[in-house]
Amino acid sequence: MKIYKEVIFMSTILIKNGTLIDGSGSKRYLADILIENEK
């Protein structure tokens, strides 16, 4: 689970820096991951 959380953290940084190529798709995907992680 530690690796899973690190991936989410890294993805969040990429979104904040605006370096993701597919911003909208990646944000949607990240949001889904975060929602699932909250359950």
CSV table of N, CA and C in Angstrom, one decimal:
chain,number,residue,atom,x,y,z
A,1,MET,N,0.8,-1.2,0.0
A,1,MET,CA,0.0,0.0,0.0
A,1,MET,C,0.9,1.3,0.0
A,2,LYS,N,2.1,1.1,0.5
A,2,LYS,CA,3.0,2.3,0.6
A,2,LYS,C,3.3,2.8,-0.8
A,3,ILE,N,3.6,1.8,-1.7
A,3,ILE,CA,3.9,2.2,-3.1
A,3,ILE,C,2.7,2.9,-3.8
A,4,TYR,N,1.5,2.4,-3.5
A,4,TYR,CA,0.3,2.9,-4.0
A,4,TYR,C,0.1,4.4,-3.7
A,5,LYS,N,0.4,4.7,-2.4
A,5,LYS,CA,0.3,6.0,-1.9
A,5,LYS,C,1.3,6.9,-2.5
A,6,GLU,N,2.5,6.4,-2.7
A,6,GLU,CA,3.6,7.2,-3.3
A,6,GLU,C,3.3,7.6,-4.7
A,7,VAL,N,2.6,6.7,-5.4
A,7,VAL,CA,2.2,6.9,-6.8
A,7,VAL,C,1.2,8.0,-6.9
A,8,ILE,N,0.3,8.0,-6.0
A,8,ILE,CA,-0.8,9.1,-5.9
A,8,ILE,C,-0.1,10.4,-5.6
A,9,PHE,N,0.8,10.4,-4.6
A,9,PHE,CA,1.6,11.6,-4.3
A,9,PHE,C,2.3,12.2,-5.5
A,10,MET,N,3.0,11.3,-6.2
A,10,MET,CA,3.8,11.8,-7.4
A,10,MET,C,2.8,12.3,-8.4
A,11,SER,N,1.7,11.7,-8.7
A,11,SER,CA,0.7,12.1,-9.7
A,11,SER,C,0.2,13.5,-9.3
A,12,THR,N,0.0,13.7,-8.0
A,12,THR,CA,-0.6,15.0,-7.6
A,12,THR,C,0.4,16.1,-7.9
A,13,ILE,N,1.7,15.8,-7.6
A,13,ILE,CA,2.8,16.8,-7.9
A,13,ILE,C,2.8,17.1,-9.4
A,14,LEU,N,2.7,16.1,-10.3
A,14,LEU,CA,2.7,16.3,-11.7
A,14,LEU,C,1.6,17.2,-12.1
A,15,ILE,N,0.4,16.9,-11.6
A,15,ILE,CA,-0.8,17.7,-11.9
A,15,ILE,C,-0.6,19.2,-11.5
A,16,LYS,N,-0.1,19.4,-10.3
A,16,LYS,CA,0.2,20.8,-9.8
A,16,LYS,C,1.2,21.5,-10.6
A,17,ASN,N,2.2,20.8,-11.1
A,17,ASN,CA,3.2,21.4,-11.9
A,17,ASN,C,2.8,21.6,-13.4
A,18,GLY,N,1.6,21.0,-13.7
A,18,GLY,CA,1.1,21.1,-15.1
A,18,GLY,C,1.9,20.4,-16.1
A,19,THR,N,2.6,19.3,-15.7
A,19,THR,CA,3.5,18.6,-16.6
A,19,THR,C,2.8,17.4,-17.2
A,20,LEU,N,1.6,17.1,-16.9
A,20,LEU,CA,0.9,16.0,-17.4
A,20,LEU,C,0.4,16.3,-18.8
A,21,ILE,N,0.7,15.4,-19.8
A,21,ILE,CA,0.3,15.6,-21.2
A,21,ILE,C,-1.2,15.6,-21.3
A,22,ASP,N,-1.9,14.6,-20.7
A,22,ASP,CA,-3.3,14.6,-20.7
A,22,ASP,C,-3.9,15.0,-19.4
A,23,GLY,N,-3.9,16.3,-19.1
A,23,GLY,CA,-4.3,16.8,-17.8
A,23,GLY,C,-5.7,16.4,-17.4
A,24,SER,N,-6.7,16.6,-18.2
A,24,SER,CA,-8.0,16.4,-17.8
A,24,SER,C,-8.3,14.9,-17.5
A,25,GLY,N,-7.7,14.0,-18.4
A,25,GLY,CA,-7.9,12.6,-18.2
A,25,GLY,C,-7.2,12.1,-17.0
A,26,SER,N,-6.0,12.6,-16.8
A,26,SER,CA,-5.2,12.2,-15.6
A,26,SER,C,-5.8,12.7,-14.3
A,27,LYS,N,-6.4,13.9,-14.3
A,27,LYS,CA,-7.0,14.4,-13.1
A,27,LYS,C,-8.3,13.6,-12.8
A,28,ARG,N,-9.0,13.2,-13.8
A,28,ARG,CA,-10.2,12.4,-13.6
A,28,ARG,C,-9.8,11.0,-13.0
A,29,TYR,N,-8.7,10.5,-13.6
A,29,TYR,CA,-8.2,9.2,-13.1
A,29,TYR,C,-7.7,9.3,-11.7
A,30,LEU,N,-7.0,10.3,-11.4
A,30,LEU,CA,-6.5,10.5,-10.0
A,30,LEU,C,-7.6,10.7,-9.1
A,31,ALA,N,-8.6,11.5,-9.5
A,31,ALA,CA,-9.8,11.7,-8.6
A,31,ALA,C,-10.4,10.4,-8.3
A,32,ASP,N,-10.6,9.5,-9.3
A,32,ASP,CA,-11.2,8.2,-9.0
A,32,ASP,C,-10.3,7.4,-8.1
A,33,ILE,N,-9.0,7.5,-8.2
A,33,ILE,CA,-8.1,6.7,-7.3
A,33,ILE,C,-8.3,7.3,-5.9
A,34,LEU,N,-8.3,8.6,-5.7
A,34,LEU,CA,-8.4,9.2,-4.4
A,34,LEU,C,-9.7,8.8,-3.7
A,35,ILE,N,-10.8,8.8,-4.5
A,35,ILE,CA,-12.1,8.5,-4.0
A,35,ILE,C,-12.1,7.0,-3.5
A,36,GLU,N,-11.5,6.1,-4.3
A,36,GLU,CA,-11.5,4.7,-3.9
A,36,GLU,C,-10.6,4.6,-2.7
A,37,ASN,N,-9.6,5.4,-2.6
A,37,ASN,CA,-8.6,5.3,-1.5
A,37,ASN,C,-9.3,5.7,-0.2
A,38,GLU,N,-10.3,6.6,-0.3
A,38,GLU,CA,-11.0,7.1,0.9
A,38,GLU,C,-11.9,6.1,1.5
A,39,LYS,N,-12.4,5.2,0.7
A,39,LYS,CA,-13.4,4.2,1.2
A,39,LYS,C,-12.8,3.3,2.2
